[in-house]
Short mmCIF file of C-alpha atoms in Angstrom, two decimals:
data_model
loop_
_atom_site.label_atom_id
_atom_site.label_comp_id
_atom_site.label_asym_id
_atom_site.label_seq_id
_atom_site.Cartn_x
_atom_site.Cartn_y
_atom_site.Cartn_z
CA MET X 1 0.00 0.00 0.00
CA PHE X 2 1.13 3.55 -0.79
CA ASP X 3 3.81 2.29 -3.17
CA GLY X 4 3.41 5.12 -5.65
CA ARG X 5 5.88 7.85 -6.37
CA GLU X 6 3.62 10.72 -5.31
CA PRO X 7 3.80 12.12 -1.78
CA ILE X 8 2.10 9.68 0.59
CA TYR X 9 -0.60 12.16 1.64
CA ILE X 10 -1.77 12.38 -1.98
CA GLN X 11 -1.92 8.60 -2.18
CA ILE X 12 -3.95 8.46 1.04
CA ALA X 13 -6.42 11.07 -0.26
CA ASP X 14 -6.74 9.11 -3.52
CA GLN X 15 -7.43 5.93 -1.63
CA ILE X 16 -10.20 7.54 0.42
CA ARG X 17 -11.73 9.06 -2.72
CA GLY X 18 -11.60 5.59 -4.27
CA ASP X 19 -13.31 4.06 -1.22
CA ILE X 20 -16.11 6.62 -1.49
CA LEU X 21 -16.54 6.03 -5.23
CA ALA X 22 -16.60 2.26 -4.72
CA GLY X 23 -19.24 2.65 -2.01
CA ASN X 24 -17.03 1.28 0.77
CA LEU X 25 -17.59 4.59 2.52
CA ALA X 26 -21.16 5.84 2.33
CA GLU X 27 -22.44 9.41 2.48
CA GLY X 28 -22.64 10.58 6.06
CA GLU X 29 -20.50 7.69 7.29
CA GLN X 30 -17.78 8.42 9.82
CA VAL X 31 -14.22 7.92 8.59
CA MET X 32 -11.26 6.89 10.73
CA SER X 33 -9.59 9.60 12.77
CA THR X 34 -6.15 10.66 11.59
CA THR X 35 -4.69 8.93 14.64
CA GLN X 36 -6.52 5.68 13.88
CA TYR X 37 -5.49 5.96 10.26
CA ALA X 38 -1.85 6.62 11.16
CA THR X 39 -1.63 3.72 13.59
CA THR X 40 -3.53 1.32 11.31
CA PHE X 41 -1.25 1.94 8.35
CA ARG X 42 1.83 2.87 10.41
CA ILE X 43 2.32 6.24 8.80
CA ASN X 44 3.19 9.63 10.23
CA PRO X 45 0.05 11.23 11.78
CA ALA X 46 0.99 14.58 10.18
CA THR X 47 0.93 12.88 6.77
CA ALA X 48 -2.52 11.43 7.44
CA ALA X 49 -3.73 14.79 8.77
CA LYS X 50 -2.53 16.51 5.58
CA ALA X 51 -4.52 14.06 3.43
CA PHE X 52 -7.67 14.52 5.52
CA ALA X 53 -7.29 18.31 5.49
CA GLN X 54 -7.12 18.22 1.70
CA LEU X 55 -10.34 16.19 1.52
CA VAL X 56 -12.05 18.60 3.91
CA ASP X 57 -10.94 21.52 1.72
CA GLU X 58 -12.38 19.76 -1.31
CA GLY X 59 -15.68 19.22 0.49
CA VAL X 60 -15.35 15.44 0.29
CA LEU X 61 -15.20 15.11 4.06
CA TYR X 62 -16.54 17.38 6.74
CA LYS X 63 -15.44 17.83 10.30
CA GLN X 64 -17.77 17.76 13.25
CA ARG X 65 -15.96 19.26 16.17
CA GLY X 66 -15.31 16.80 18.96
CA VAL X 67 -16.96 13.92 17.09
CA GLY X 68 -14.86 13.23 14.04
CA MET X 69 -14.88 13.36 10.26
CA PHE X 70 -17.64 12.21 7.94
CA VAL X 71 -18.24 11.68 4.24
CA ALA X 72 -20.06 14.79 2.94
CA GLU X 73 -23.52 14.57 1.41
CA GLY X 74 -23.22 14.41 -2.35
CA ALA X 75 -19.51 13.52 -2.20
CA PRO X 76 -19.81 10.31 -4.29
CA ALA X 77 -21.71 12.11 -7.05
CA ARG X 78 -19.28 15.01 -7.04
CA LEU X 79 -16.24 12.71 -7.12
CA ARG X 80 -17.77 10.74 -9.97
CA SER X 81 -18.38 13.85 -12.04
CA ASP X 82 -14.83 15.09 -11.27
CA ARG X 83 -13.40 11.75 -12.34
CA ARG X 84 -15.49 11.76 -15.50
CA GLU X 85 -14.10 15.14 -16.43
CA THR X 86 -10.56 13.98 -15.70
CA PHE X 87 -11.18 10.82 -17.72
CA LEU X 88 -12.42 12.79 -20.70
CA ALA X 89 -9.71 15.43 -20.51
CA GLU X 90 -6.70 13.31 -19.58
CA ARG X 91 -7.44 9.90 -21.04
CA LEU X 92 -9.81 10.34 -23.94
CA GLU X 93 -8.46 13.62 -25.27
CA PRO X 94 -4.96 12.19 -26.08
CA VAL X 95 -6.60 9.19 -27.77
CA LEU X 96 -8.67 11.49 -29.97
CA ALA X 97 -5.61 13.59 -30.79
CA GLU X 98 -3.73 10.47 -31.83
CA ALA X 99 -6.71 9.34 -33.92
CA ARG X 100 -6.67 12.68 -35.73
CA VAL X 101 -2.97 12.26 -36.50
CA LEU X 102 -3.60 8.77 -37.85
CA GLY X 103 -6.52 9.97 -39.91
CA ILE X 104 -9.12 7.88 -38.11
CA GLY X 105 -12.45 9.66 -38.53
CA SER X 106 -15.20 10.08 -35.94
CA ALA X 107 -17.42 7.56 -37.74
CA ASP X 108 -14.68 4.90 -37.49
CA LEU X 109 -14.10 5.66 -33.81
CA ILE X 110 -17.78 5.49 -33.01
CA ARG X 111 -18.08 2.16 -34.84
CA TRP X 112 -15.17 0.79 -32.74
CA ILE X 113 -16.63 2.06 -29.50
CA GLU X 114 -20.03 0.59 -30.27
CA ARG X 115 -18.52 -2.75 -31.24
CA ALA X 116 -16.46 -2.95 -28.02
CA GLY X 117 -19.36 -1.86 -25.88
CA ASP X 118 -22.24 -3.82 -27.40
CA ASP X 119 -20.65 -7.09 -28.31
CA PRO X 120 -19.06 -8.80 -25.32
CA GLU X 121 -18.27 -11.94 -27.37
CA GLN X 122 -16.07 -9.93 -29.67
CA THR X 123 -14.12 -8.61 -26.66
CA THR X 124 -13.64 -12.12 -25.29
CA THR X 125 -12.26 -13.36 -28.60
CA GLU X 126 -9.80 -10.49 -28.75
CA ASP X 127 -8.65 -11.13 -25.19
CA THR X 128 -7.90 -14.76 -26.03
CA THR X 129 -5.90 -13.73 -29.07
CA THR X 130 -3.80 -11.31 -27.03
CA GLU X 131 -3.06 -13.94 -24.40
CA GLY X 132 -2.15 -16.45 -27.10
CA GLU X 133 0.27 -14.00 -28.62
CA GLN X 134 1.99 -13.41 -25.31
CA ARG X 135 2.74 -17.09 -24.80
CA MET K 1 4.25 20.47 26.03
CA SER K 2 5.29 20.45 22.43
CA GLY K 3 8.54 19.48 20.84
CA TYR K 4 11.93 21.11 20.54
CA ALA K 5 13.41 22.24 17.24
CA VAL K 6 17.00 21.19 16.59
CA SER K 7 19.70 23.05 14.72
CA VAL K 8 23.13 21.54 14.09
CA ARG K 9 25.87 23.63 12.49
CA ASP K 10 29.26 22.31 11.39
CA LEU K 11 29.25 19.77 14.18
CA THR K 12 32.56 18.01 14.57
CA VAL K 13 33.34 15.30 17.11
CA ARG K 14 36.85 13.88 17.40
CA TYR K 15 38.12 11.06 19.59
CA GLY K 16 41.89 11.51 19.61
CA ARG K 17 42.85 11.26 15.96
CA THR K 18 39.58 9.75 14.85
CA THR K 19 36.97 12.11 13.46
CA ALA K 20 33.57 10.56 14.20
CA VAL K 21 31.49 13.52 13.01
CA ASP K 22 32.85 15.90 10.41
CA ARG K 23 31.23 19.35 9.97
CA VAL K 24 27.66 18.07 9.93
CA SER K 25 24.80 20.59 9.59
CA PHE K 26 21.06 19.96 9.60
CA ASP K 27 17.81 21.38 10.98
CA LEU K 28 14.85 19.52 12.44
CA GLU K 29 11.50 21.18 12.90
CA ALA K 30 9.64 20.82 16.18
CA ASP K 31 7.18 17.90 16.38
CA GLY K 32 8.53 15.92 13.44
CA ILE K 33 9.55 12.27 13.44
CA TYR K 34 12.99 12.02 11.92
CA GLY K 35 15.08 9.12 10.76
CA LEU K 36 18.79 9.52 11.42
CA LEU K 37 20.17 6.99 9.00
CA GLY K 38 23.70 5.74 8.72
CA ARG K 39 25.65 2.52 8.66
CA ASN K 40 27.35 1.24 11.78
CA GLY K 41 30.14 3.62 12.79
CA SER K 42 28.85 6.47 10.63
CA GLY K 43 28.61 8.92 13.53
CA LYS K 44 24.93 8.57 14.49
CA THR K 45 25.51 7.89 18.18
CA SER K 46 28.15 10.62 18.48
CA THR K 47 25.75 13.14 16.95
CA LEU K 48 22.93 12.12 19.27
CA SER K 49 25.26 12.18 22.29
CA VAL K 50 26.07 15.83 21.62
CA LEU K 51 22.36 16.64 21.29
CA ALA K 52 21.78 14.91 24.62
CA SER K 53 24.79 16.82 26.01
CA LEU K 54 26.44 13.58 27.06
CA ARG K 55 29.40 14.68 25.01
CA ARG K 56 30.79 18.04 24.09
CA ALA K 57 31.24 19.02 20.45
CA THR K 58 34.88 19.37 19.35
CA ALA K 59 33.74 22.18 17.07
CA GLY K 60 30.51 23.59 15.71
CA THR K 61 27.24 24.41 17.43
CA VAL K 62 24.18 22.50 18.45
CA LEU K 63 20.97 24.29 19.43
CA VAL K 64 17.97 22.56 20.97
CA ASP K 65 14.94 24.79 21.37
CA GLY K 66 17.27 27.67 20.52
CA ALA K 67 19.83 27.02 23.25
CA ASP K 68 23.04 25.04 23.74
CA PRO K 69 22.08 21.95 25.77
CA PHE K 70 25.57 21.48 27.23
CA GLU K 71 25.35 21.71 31.04
CA ASN K 72 21.96 23.35 30.65
CA GLU K 73 19.98 21.42 33.25
CA ALA K 74 16.55 22.80 32.45
CA LEU K 75 16.96 21.94 28.80
CA MET K 76 18.48 18.52 29.49
CA ALA K 77 15.40 17.52 31.46
CA GLY K 78 13.47 17.77 28.20
CA ILE K 79 15.97 15.79 26.12
CA ALA K 80 15.88 12.01 26.33
CA LEU K 81 18.35 9.75 24.58
CA ILE K 82 17.56 6.06 24.79
CA ARG K 83 20.46 3.85 23.78
CA GLU K 84 20.50 0.12 23.54
CA SER K 85 23.17 0.02 26.21
CA GLY K 86 20.56 1.03 28.74
CA ASP K 87 20.89 4.41 30.47
CA VAL K 88 18.81 2.93 33.26
CA LEU K 89 19.56 1.86 36.83
CA ALA K 90 20.50 -1.69 35.84
CA ASN K 91 20.79 -3.17 39.31
CA ALA K 92 17.40 -1.89 40.41
CA LYS K 93 13.87 -3.09 39.78
CA ILE K 94 11.39 -1.33 37.55
CA SER K 95 9.74 0.59 40.40
CA VAL K 96 13.06 2.10 41.54
CA ASN K 97 13.82 3.15 37.97
CA PHE K 98 10.39 4.72 37.65
CA ASP K 99 10.90 6.71 40.87
CA TYR K 100 14.14 8.04 39.43
CA PHE K 101 12.70 9.00 36.04
CA ARG K 102 9.67 10.62 37.64
CA ARG K 103 12.09 12.99 39.38
CA VAL K 104 14.24 13.81 36.33
CA ARG K 105 11.54 13.93 33.63
CA PRO K 106 9.03 16.76 34.12
CA ALA K 107 6.49 15.26 31.70
CA TRP K 108 6.80 11.67 33.04
CA ASP K 109 3.46 9.82 32.92
CA PRO K 110 3.44 7.17 35.69
CA ASP K 111 0.19 5.49 34.54
CA PHE K 112 1.40 5.23 30.97
CA ALA K 113 4.70 3.76 32.23
CA GLU K 114 2.88 1.01 34.19
CA GLU K 115 0.65 0.29 31.21
CA LEU K 116 3.73 -0.09 28.97
CA VAL K 117 5.31 -2.55 31.41
CA ASP K 118 2.18 -4.71 31.05
CA VAL K 119 2.11 -4.37 27.26
CA PHE K 120 5.71 -5.57 26.96
CA GLY K 121 5.21 -8.20 29.69
CA LEU K 122 8.21 -7.09 31.76
CA ASN K 123 8.98 -8.57 35.17
CA ARG K 124 8.43 -6.07 38.00
CA LYS K 125 10.19 -8.21 40.62
CA LYS K 126 13.67 -8.52 39.10
CA PRO K 127 16.46 -6.02 38.46
CA ILE K 128 16.86 -4.81 34.88
CA SER K 129 20.30 -6.45 34.64
CA THR K 130 18.63 -9.90 34.65
CA PHE K 131 16.47 -9.05 31.62
CA SER K 132 17.15 -10.57 28.20
CA ARG K 133 18.44 -8.31 25.41
CA GLY K 134 14.93 -7.95 24.02
CA GLN K 135 13.46 -7.14 27.44
CA LYS K 136 16.17 -4.55 28.10
CA SER K 137 15.38 -2.91 24.76
CA ALA K 138 11.68 -2.96 25.59
CA PHE K 139 12.40 -1.35 28.95
CA GLY K 140 14.39 1.37 27.16
CA ALA K 141 11.37 1.93 24.95
CA VAL K 142 9.15 2.20 28.05
CA ILE K 143 11.41 4.87 29.55
CA GLY K 144 11.63 6.76 26.25
CA LEU K 145 7.88 6.77 25.70
CA ALA K 146 6.76 7.52 29.27
CA SER K 147 9.30 10.38 29.61
CA ARG K 148 7.42 12.31 26.90
CA ALA K 149 10.50 14.49 26.49
CA PRO K 150 10.11 17.33 23.95
CA LEU K 151 13.16 15.86 22.21
CA THR K 152 13.12 12.06 22.36
CA MET K 153 15.86 10.09 20.63
CA PHE K 154 15.88 6.32 20.21
CA ASP K 155 19.31 5.10 19.18
CA GLU K 156 18.71 1.70 17.55
CA VAL K 157 16.74 0.67 20.63
CA TYR K 158 14.27 -1.47 18.77
CA LEU K 159 16.96 -3.57 17.08
CA GLY K 160 17.17 -5.82 20.14
CA MET K 161 13.44 -6.54 20.17
CA ASP K 162 11.75 -9.39 18.34
CA ALA K 163 9.32 -8.54 15.53
CA PRO K 164 6.08 -8.54 17.59
CA SER K 165 7.66 -6.26 20.22
CA ARG K 166 9.02 -3.94 17.55
CA TYR K 167 5.61 -3.51 15.96
CA ARG K 168 4.08 -2.98 19.39
CA PHE K 169 6.68 -0.27 19.95
CA TYR K 170 5.95 1.47 16.62
CA ASP K 171 2.21 1.42 17.30
CA LEU K 172 2.58 2.74 20.85
CA LEU K 173 4.99 5.43 19.67
CA LEU K 174 2.61 6.58 16.94
CA ALA K 175 -0.48 6.57 19.12
CA ASP K 176 1.26 8.44 21.93
CA TYR K 177 2.91 10.88 19.53
CA ALA K 178 -0.48 11.68 18.00
CA GLU K 179 -1.80 12.57 21.48
CA HIS K 180 1.38 14.25 22.69
CA PRO K 181 3.33 15.62 19.74
CA ARG K 182 7.07 16.01 20.30
CA THR K 183 10.25 15.86 18.27
CA ILE K 184 11.37 12.28 17.81
CA ILE K 185 14.60 11.00 16.28
CA LEU K 186 14.89 7.31 15.43
CA SER K 187 18.41 6.32 14.49
CA SER K 188 19.00 3.12 12.62
CA HIS K 189 20.26 1.38 9.53
CA LEU K 190 17.28 -0.98 9.38
CA ILE K 191 14.35 1.18 8.48
CA SER K 192 12.01 -0.59 6.06
CA GLU K 193 9.55 -1.24 8.91
CA ILE K 194 9.37 2.37 9.99
CA GLU K 195 10.11 4.52 6.97
CA ARG K 196 6.52 5.71 6.67
CA LEU K 197 6.67 7.10 10.18
CA PHE K 198 9.26 9.67 9.19
CA SER K 199 8.49 13.24 8.25
CA GLY K 200 12.14 13.78 7.35
CA VAL K 201 15.40 11.90 7.03
CA VAL K 202 19.02 12.78 7.77
CA VAL K 203 21.57 10.47 6.17
CA ILE K 204 25.14 10.46 7.38
CA ASP K 205 28.04 8.36 6.17
CA GLU K 206 31.55 8.15 7.57
CA GLY K 207 30.88 11.18 9.75
CA ARG K 208 29.66 13.37 6.90
CA LEU K 209 26.19 14.54 6.05
CA LEU K 210 24.91 13.04 2.80
CA LEU K 211 21.52 14.70 2.86
CA SER K 212 18.80 16.05 5.09
CA GLU K 213 15.36 16.51 3.63
CA ASP K 214 11.66 16.00 3.72
CA VAL K 215 10.71 12.36 3.24
CA ASP K 216 8.49 13.00 0.19
CA GLU K 217 11.35 14.85 -1.47
CA PHE K 218 13.75 12.03 -0.58
CA ARG K 219 11.48 9.40 -2.08
CA THR K 220 11.31 11.19 -5.43
CA ARG K 221 15.09 10.81 -5.77
CA GLY K 222 14.36 7.46 -7.29
CA ALA K 223 11.65 5.37 -8.89
CA THR K 224 10.80 1.84 -9.85
CA PHE K 225 9.79 0.91 -13.39
CA THR K 226 7.83 -2.29 -13.88
CA GLY K 227 6.80 -3.68 -17.25
CA PRO K 228 7.87 -5.79 -20.24
CA VAL K 229 11.64 -6.48 -20.21
CA ALA K 230 12.52 -4.74 -23.49
CA ALA K 231 10.44 -1.65 -22.73
CA VAL K 232 11.86 -1.29 -19.22
CA ASP K 233 15.40 -1.73 -20.52
CA ALA K 234 14.79 0.96 -23.14
CA VAL K 235 13.42 3.46 -20.64
CA THR K 236 16.08 2.87 -17.97
CA ALA K 237 19.05 2.86 -20.36
CA GLY K 238 21.53 5.49 -19.22
CA LEU K 239 19.95 5.89 -15.76
CA ARG K 240 21.65 4.95 -12.50
CA VAL K 241 20.17 1.51 -11.80
CA VAL K 242 20.09 0.61 -8.11
CA ALA K 243 18.36 -2.74 -8.31
CA SER K 244 16.84 -4.95 -10.94
CA ARG K 245 14.57 -8.00 -10.78
CA SER K 246 13.11 -10.10 -13.58
CA LEU K 247 10.10 -12.36 -13.43
CA GLY K 248 9.54 -14.04 -16.79
CA PRO K 249 8.57 -11.36 -19.31
CA THR K 250 8.28 -8.69 -16.60
CA LYS K 251 11.12 -6.65 -15.17
CA GLU K 252 11.30 -4.25 -12.22
CA VAL K 253 14.15 -1.76 -12.21
CA THR K 254 14.88 0.71 -9.42
CA VAL K 255 16.76 3.83 -10.46
CA TYR K 256 18.33 6.71 -8.58
CA GLY K 257 18.46 10.33 -9.63
CA ASP K 258 16.13 13.06 -10.78
CA LEU K 259 13.88 11.90 -13.58
CA ASP K 260 12.86 14.29 -16.32
CA GLU K 261 9.33 14.45 -17.70
CA THR K 262 10.45 12.93 -21.02
CA THR K 263 11.60 9.75 -19.27
CA LEU K 264 8.41 9.54 -17.21
CA ALA K 265 6.17 10.21 -20.21
CA GLY K 266 8.12 7.64 -22.26
CA ALA K 267 7.57 5.06 -19.53
CA ARG K 268 3.86 5.81 -19.28
CA SER K 269 3.31 5.53 -23.01
CA ALA K 270 5.13 2.17 -23.00
CA ASP K 271 2.69 0.89 -20.35
CA ILE K 272 5.36 0.76 -17.69
CA ALA K 273 4.14 1.16 -14.12
CA ILE K 274 6.08 3.86 -12.25
CA GLY K 275 6.32 3.33 -8.52
CA GLY K 276 8.00 4.95 -5.57
CA VAL K 277 11.22 3.71 -4.13
CA SER K 278 11.69 2.73 -0.52
CA VAL K 279 13.74 4.91 1.78
CA GLN K 280 15.64 1.76 2.79
CA ASP K 281 16.67 0.99 -0.84
CA LEU K 282 17.77 4.57 -1.43
CA PHE K 283 19.69 4.67 1.81
CA VAL K 284 21.54 1.41 1.07
CA HIS K 285 22.40 2.68 -2.39
CA LEU K 286 23.63 6.06 -1.18
CA THR K 287 25.84 4.70 1.57
CA GLU K 288 27.23 1.88 -0.56
CA LYS K 289 28.33 4.27 -3.26
CA GLU K 290 29.78 6.81 -0.89
CA SER K 291 31.94 4.31 0.96
CA ARG K 292 33.66 3.01 -2.16
#
């Protein structure tokens, strides 16, 4: 856990966002305290606190004085829409740029997307071919 | 009480003709957990001894909470150095030791101390000298934790403990530090178990400072690349390779040095996973190179 190259507090924040998106942490649910988090994962409490502070700033978590921290109402929906935007901007955009360079038109792209999405059998066949090639 | 900041400037410690510490400078912020890393004989203990004012610097200055700790009784009461050799009343039982530390440590917590004795399963009826190596280390940990000194230094204390006791120590240290923040220095050469506890690291080798920086900064001095053999070889060609492991068609290569965006982007586009590098791996690499 936390094997990435980014600062650990960013990895912790990402993990909590992921838990909220996956539904492991529900809206309004209490999250671990920074102390619990630090001792559970054996990390510096200041590092955990920094991650939690970032999530509070983003409105993903909210603090209730003397009680603890909770997942904010609407956090899953907001995270999902943020991630969608990131997905479109950072993942899809480069693919489209590359397609333009290669002269693949929108109609071709749409046909590919529809084929991959609507025909699971096709996907399975392709997967098998790839595995066969690797061996 | 919160922790003491530490400032070391051109610290030099000589024993006769041997220079144990050679013009070392670093700063530690109050309330951080720092790793003082160095191989055996690198000058870790000498540095800590000066901070604890057990030894006088041959040259240079050391400031703890803005003052020189040497023969400064008020300041010394807030500085605890726990060495594996003990620093306890060896021929006395636990209760006698606790009476002593209660008098010399202003922030001593007697209830916490008793609780720690139970956690580590130490014998209250026998003198410390009859304890095993592991039990002596655990008792050192008890003293260090219960003292709650604004500057607490553990010099390889946990090396004598078995794995379950070590993890108990890390957990107790973290939990108590979260409640009672203070400046903590853990000196060692075996750090993979505790590297995520650090906020900063100071690496010394053969008495000289190699680096002193924030742990996140330190970790970005290297990276691991994992992916298909040919692709990984292509991306890491010309980089300083620290370690390399192959598993069939997959290879993991650890490199040291600043990585430019071109290298990182090249790796990403070749479907190579880029990971962080452990402080332990970096430390071993740095001190190996420097000593040859």
